[in-house]
Amino acid sequence: AALPVSAIKLGVVATAALAFFELSPHAAVDLATNVDADALVEGAKQSMLMGGGFTVPNFTPILQSPLALGAIFYTGIITTSLALWVESIAFQRVPATDASIILTTEPLFAAAISAVVVGETFGASDAVGAAFIVGACIYAVKMGDSEEVCDEDTKACEILEE
């Protein structure tokens, strides 16, 4: 069930990215360059009104680069599709409460790994966010005095109060 949702999400993200690019085609301009924001917005509006607003970006440089294609296939197949597939299999064997706690702590693990691997630094707002995540997990565990029992054949689950 997760893979069709991910495919739809990918389509939505790709469509939105193309739309955002077309609405702000000069967003990639060097930040040091002085860009007249009002003229940019007006130009985008006129471009959309004149019927020439949407153009497909030139994918040729990407398609001709083995490095870019390798990165696209690696992130699409290994880090996204394979990860979602393994995750969906694993979470079939875990109660919903445990699965939600595991998924909720994912940003904490990502932040910790990025701090160790690439030396990422974090501020006060990151600490507050982490505290909220840990607090929510503790709350869920403390409130979870009930047990979820799932039938292996039908995959139907029910909650038993202790």
C-alpha atoms as a PDB file:
ATOM      1  CA  ALA A   1       0.000   0.000   0.000  1.00  0.00           C
ATOM      2  CA  ALA A   2       2.927   2.366   0.607  1.00  0.00           C
ATOM      3  CA  LEU A   3       4.393   2.112  -2.883  1.00  0.00           C
ATOM      4  CA  PRO A   4       1.374   3.446  -4.827  1.00  0.00           C
ATOM      5  CA  VAL A   5       1.148   6.344  -2.376  1.00  0.00           C
ATOM      6  CA  SER A   6       4.843   7.040  -2.894  1.00  0.00           C
ATOM      7  CA  ALA A   7       4.388   6.983  -6.666  1.00  0.00           C
ATOM      8  CA  ILE A   8       1.568   9.513  -6.416  1.00  0.00           C
ATOM      9  CA  LYS A   9       3.643  11.632  -4.036  1.00  0.00           C
ATOM     10  CA  LEU A  10       6.554  11.548  -6.473  1.00  0.00           C
ATOM     11  CA  GLY A  11       4.289  12.717  -9.285  1.00  0.00           C
ATOM     12  CA  VAL A  12       2.901  15.534  -7.162  1.00  0.00           C
ATOM     13  CA  VAL A  13       6.374  16.627  -6.058  1.00  0.00           C
ATOM     14  CA  ALA A  14       7.704  16.546  -9.623  1.00  0.00           C
ATOM     15  CA  THR A  15       4.719  18.511 -10.945  1.00  0.00           C
ATOM     16  CA  ALA A  16       4.976  21.052  -8.140  1.00  0.00           C
ATOM     17  CA  ALA A  17       8.721  21.445  -8.692  1.00  0.00           C
ATOM     18  CA  LEU A  18       8.181  22.109 -12.396  1.00  0.00           C
ATOM     19  CA  ALA A  19       5.415  24.607 -11.593  1.00  0.00           C
ATOM     20  CA  PHE A  20       7.563  26.407  -9.021  1.00  0.00           C
ATOM     21  CA  PHE A  21      10.452  26.527 -11.477  1.00  0.00           C
ATOM     22  CA  GLU A  22       8.248  28.011 -14.158  1.00  0.00           C
ATOM     23  CA  LEU A  23       6.831  30.603 -11.754  1.00  0.00           C
ATOM     24  CA  SER A  24      10.311  31.686 -10.686  1.00  0.00           C
ATOM     25  CA  PRO A  25      12.703  30.846 -13.528  1.00  0.00           C
ATOM     26  CA  HIS A  26      15.411  33.115 -12.161  1.00  0.00           C
ATOM     27  CA  ALA A  27      15.457  31.619  -8.670  1.00  0.00           C
ATOM     28  CA  ALA A  28      18.814  30.019  -9.394  1.00  0.00           C
ATOM     29  CA  VAL A  29      20.440  33.393 -10.062  1.00  0.00           C
ATOM     30  CA  ASP A  30      23.433  33.987  -7.819  1.00  0.00           C
ATOM     31  CA  LEU A  31      22.254  35.570  -4.583  1.00  0.00           C
ATOM     32  CA  ALA A  32      24.961  38.213  -4.868  1.00  0.00           C
ATOM     33  CA  THR A  33      23.342  39.496  -8.062  1.00  0.00           C
ATOM     34  CA  ASN A  34      20.860  42.301  -7.649  1.00  0.00           C
ATOM     35  CA  VAL A  35      17.502  41.003  -8.881  1.00  0.00           C
ATOM     36  CA  ASP A  36      14.447  43.222  -9.066  1.00  0.00           C
ATOM     37  CA  ALA A  37      11.847  40.990  -7.395  1.00  0.00           C
ATOM     38  CA  ASP A  38       8.890  43.041  -8.624  1.00  0.00           C
ATOM     39  CA  ALA A  39      10.080  42.824 -12.229  1.00  0.00           C
ATOM     40  CA  LEU A  40      10.629  39.093 -11.821  1.00  0.00           C
ATOM     41  CA  VAL A  41       7.105  38.516 -10.523  1.00  0.00           C
ATOM     42  CA  GLU A  42       5.626  40.727 -13.230  1.00  0.00           C
ATOM     43  CA  GLY A  43       7.579  38.864 -15.920  1.00  0.00           C
ATOM     44  CA  ALA A  44       6.348  35.505 -14.604  1.00  0.00           C
ATOM     45  CA  LYS A  45       2.743  36.781 -14.588  1.00  0.00           C
ATOM     46  CA  GLN A  46       2.997  38.075 -18.157  1.00  0.00           C
ATOM     47  CA  SER A  47       4.608  34.846 -19.294  1.00  0.00           C
ATOM     48  CA  MET A  48       1.742  32.831 -17.808  1.00  0.00           C
ATOM     49  CA  LEU A  49      -0.899  35.161 -19.284  1.00  0.00           C
ATOM     50  CA  MET A  50       0.615  35.089 -22.777  1.00  0.00           C
ATOM     51  CA  GLY A  51       0.168  31.333 -23.016  1.00  0.00           C
ATOM     52  CA  GLY A  52       3.893  30.597 -23.046  1.00  0.00           C
ATOM     53  CA  GLY A  53       4.124  30.070 -19.312  1.00  0.00           C
ATOM     54  CA  PHE A  54       4.998  26.401 -19.173  1.00  0.00           C
ATOM     55  CA  THR A  55       8.053  25.046 -20.866  1.00  0.00           C
ATOM     56  CA  VAL A  56       9.676  21.688 -20.229  1.00  0.00           C
ATOM     57  CA  PRO A  57      13.178  22.118 -18.831  1.00  0.00           C
ATOM     58  CA  ASN A  58      16.142  20.872 -20.854  1.00  0.00           C
ATOM     59  CA  PHE A  59      16.976  17.436 -19.415  1.00  0.00           C
ATOM     60  CA  THR A  60      19.769  16.750 -21.932  1.00  0.00           C
ATOM     61  CA  PRO A  61      22.692  17.590 -19.598  1.00  0.00           C
ATOM     62  CA  ILE A  62      21.239  15.334 -16.912  1.00  0.00           C
ATOM     63  CA  LEU A  63      20.513  12.474 -19.296  1.00  0.00           C
ATOM     64  CA  GLN A  64      24.037  12.683 -20.735  1.00  0.00           C
ATOM     65  CA  SER A  65      25.750  12.599 -17.349  1.00  0.00           C
ATOM     66  CA  PRO A  66      26.466   9.086 -16.008  1.00  0.00           C
ATOM     67  CA  LEU A  67      27.075  10.581 -12.561  1.00  0.00           C
ATOM     68  CA  ALA A  68      23.696  12.365 -12.502  1.00  0.00           C
ATOM     69  CA  LEU A  69      21.849   9.296 -13.798  1.00  0.00           C
ATOM     70  CA  GLY A  70      23.593   7.085 -11.256  1.00  0.00           C
ATOM     71  CA  ALA A  71      22.629   9.433  -8.438  1.00  0.00           C
ATOM     72  CA  ILE A  72      19.024   9.606  -9.647  1.00  0.00           C
ATOM     73  CA  PHE A  73      18.709   5.835  -9.910  1.00  0.00           C
ATOM     74  CA  TYR A  74      20.468   5.264  -6.587  1.00  0.00           C
ATOM     75  CA  THR A  75      18.257   7.695  -4.681  1.00  0.00           C
ATOM     76  CA  GLY A  76      15.109   6.580  -6.477  1.00  0.00           C
ATOM     77  CA  ILE A  77      15.660   2.835  -6.230  1.00  0.00           C
ATOM     78  CA  ILE A  78      17.812   2.250  -3.149  1.00  0.00           C
ATOM     79  CA  THR A  79      17.161   5.086  -0.719  1.00  0.00           C
ATOM     80  CA  THR A  80      13.487   5.592  -1.549  1.00  0.00           C
ATOM     81  CA  SER A  81      11.774   2.594  -3.173  1.00  0.00           C
ATOM     82  CA  LEU A  82      13.782  -0.174  -1.490  1.00  0.00           C
ATOM     83  CA  ALA A  83      13.636   1.600   1.871  1.00  0.00           C
ATOM     84  CA  LEU A  84       9.845   2.000   1.639  1.00  0.00           C
ATOM     85  CA  TRP A  85       9.439  -1.633   0.588  1.00  0.00           C
ATOM     86  CA  VAL A  86      11.550  -2.946   3.495  1.00  0.00           C
ATOM     87  CA  GLU A  87       9.780  -0.549   5.856  1.00  0.00           C
ATOM     88  CA  SER A  88       6.317  -1.725   4.751  1.00  0.00           C
ATOM     89  CA  ILE A  89       7.314  -5.362   5.278  1.00  0.00           C
ATOM     90  CA  ALA A  90       8.819  -4.662   8.695  1.00  0.00           C
ATOM     91  CA  PHE A  91       5.860  -2.624   9.913  1.00  0.00           C
ATOM     92  CA  GLN A  92       3.451  -5.472   9.126  1.00  0.00           C
ATOM     93  CA  ARG A  93       5.048  -7.314  12.041  1.00  0.00           C
ATOM     94  CA  VAL A  94       5.027  -4.399  14.504  1.00  0.00           C
ATOM     95  CA  PRO A  95       2.053  -2.944  16.400  1.00  0.00           C
ATOM     96  CA  ALA A  96       0.838   0.393  15.040  1.00  0.00           C
ATOM     97  CA  THR A  97       1.889   2.284  18.169  1.00  0.00           C
ATOM     98  CA  ASP A  98       5.455   1.005  17.919  1.00  0.00           C
ATOM     99  CA  ALA A  99       5.564   1.767  14.199  1.00  0.00           C
ATOM    100  CA  SER A 100       4.411   5.344  14.780  1.00  0.00           C
ATOM    101  CA  ILE A 101       7.027   5.852  17.496  1.00  0.00           C
ATOM    102  CA  ILE A 102       9.750   4.473  15.208  1.00  0.00           C
ATOM    103  CA  LEU A 103       8.677   6.744  12.364  1.00  0.00           C
ATOM    104  CA  THR A 104       8.383   9.743  14.685  1.00  0.00           C
ATOM    105  CA  THR A 105      11.990   9.348  15.852  1.00  0.00           C
ATOM    106  CA  GLU A 106      13.322   9.145  12.279  1.00  0.00           C
ATOM    107  CA  PRO A 107      14.323  12.862  12.184  1.00  0.00           C
ATOM    108  CA  LEU A 108      16.280  12.398  15.423  1.00  0.00           C
ATOM    109  CA  PHE A 109      18.284   9.528  13.955  1.00  0.00           C
ATOM    110  CA  ALA A 110      18.860  11.456  10.725  1.00  0.00           C
ATOM    111  CA  ALA A 111      20.103  14.478  12.685  1.00  0.00           C
ATOM    112  CA  ALA A 112      22.378  12.369  14.876  1.00  0.00           C
ATOM    113  CA  ILE A 113      23.872  10.575  11.881  1.00  0.00           C
ATOM    114  CA  SER A 114      24.415  13.850  10.003  1.00  0.00           C
ATOM    115  CA  ALA A 115      26.127  15.314  13.078  1.00  0.00           C
ATOM    116  CA  VAL A 116      28.507  12.355  13.258  1.00  0.00           C
ATOM    117  CA  VAL A 117      29.132  11.845   9.538  1.00  0.00           C
ATOM    118  CA  VAL A 118      29.283  15.408   8.167  1.00  0.00           C
ATOM    119  CA  GLY A 119      29.607  17.512  11.318  1.00  0.00           C
ATOM    120  CA  GLU A 120      26.145  19.116  11.110  1.00  0.00           C
ATOM    121  CA  THR A 121      25.515  21.608  13.904  1.00  0.00           C
ATOM    122  CA  PHE A 122      22.193  22.315  15.564  1.00  0.00           C
ATOM    123  CA  GLY A 123      20.639  25.268  17.352  1.00  0.00           C
ATOM    124  CA  ALA A 124      18.117  25.873  20.084  1.00  0.00           C
ATOM    125  CA  SER A 125      15.098  25.358  17.812  1.00  0.00           C
ATOM    126  CA  ASP A 126      16.471  21.940  16.838  1.00  0.00           C
ATOM    127  CA  ALA A 127      16.807  21.007  20.515  1.00  0.00           C
ATOM    128  CA  VAL A 128      13.233  22.152  21.199  1.00  0.00           C
ATOM    129  CA  GLY A 129      11.962  20.090  18.255  1.00  0.00           C
ATOM    130  CA  ALA A 130      13.878  17.039  19.461  1.00  0.00           C
ATOM    131  CA  ALA A 131      12.464  17.520  22.959  1.00  0.00           C
ATOM    132  CA  PHE A 132       8.921  17.617  21.536  1.00  0.00           C
ATOM    133  CA  ILE A 133       9.536  14.411  19.578  1.00  0.00           C
ATOM    134  CA  VAL A 134      10.998  12.588  22.592  1.00  0.00           C
ATOM    135  CA  GLY A 135       8.207  13.932  24.815  1.00  0.00           C
ATOM    136  CA  ALA A 136       5.542  12.727  22.384  1.00  0.00           C
ATOM    137  CA  CYS A 137       7.156   9.283  22.267  1.00  0.00           C
ATOM    138  CA  ILE A 138       7.286   9.074  26.076  1.00  0.00           C
ATOM    139  CA  TYR A 139       3.661  10.191  26.254  1.00  0.00           C
ATOM    140  CA  ALA A 140       2.641   7.552  23.693  1.00  0.00           C
ATOM    141  CA  VAL A 141       4.449   4.818  25.610  1.00  0.00           C
ATOM    142  CA  LYS A 142       2.983   5.902  28.973  1.00  0.00           C
ATOM    143  CA  MET A 143      -0.531   6.143  27.523  1.00  0.00           C
ATOM    144  CA  GLY A 144      -0.178   2.871  25.654  1.00  0.00           C
ATOM    145  CA  ASP A 145      -1.264   0.557  28.442  1.00  0.00           C
ATOM    146  CA  SER A 146      -3.374  -1.332  25.937  1.00  0.00           C
ATOM    147  CA  GLU A 147      -2.143  -4.112  23.703  1.00  0.00           C
ATOM    148  CA  GLU A 148      -2.804  -4.415  20.002  1.00  0.00           C
ATOM    149  CA  VAL A 149      -3.391  -7.973  18.803  1.00  0.00           C
ATOM    150  CA  CYS A 150      -3.278  -8.697  15.082  1.00  0.00           C
ATOM    151  CA  ASP A 151      -4.515 -11.794  13.259  1.00  0.00           C
ATOM    152  CA  GLU A 152      -1.732 -13.015  10.942  1.00  0.00           C
ATOM    153  CA  ASP A 153      -4.157 -14.380   8.336  1.00  0.00           C
ATOM    154  CA  THR A 154      -6.592 -11.491   7.998  1.00  0.00           C
ATOM    155  CA  LYS A 155      -4.222  -8.721   9.174  1.00  0.00           C
ATOM    156  CA  ALA A 156      -7.143  -7.420  11.254  1.00  0.00           C
ATOM    157  CA  CYS A 157      -6.097  -5.846  14.558  1.00  0.00           C
ATOM    158  CA  GLU A 158      -7.926  -5.067  17.769  1.00  0.00           C
ATOM    159  CA  ILE A 159      -6.894  -3.293  20.949  1.00  0.00           C
ATOM    160  CA  LEU A 160      -7.121  -5.154  24.239  1.00  0.00           C
ATOM    161  CA  GLU A 161      -7.237  -3.039  27.395  1.00  0.00           C
ATOM    162  CA  GLU A 162      -5.006  -4.269  30.219  1.00  0.00           C
END
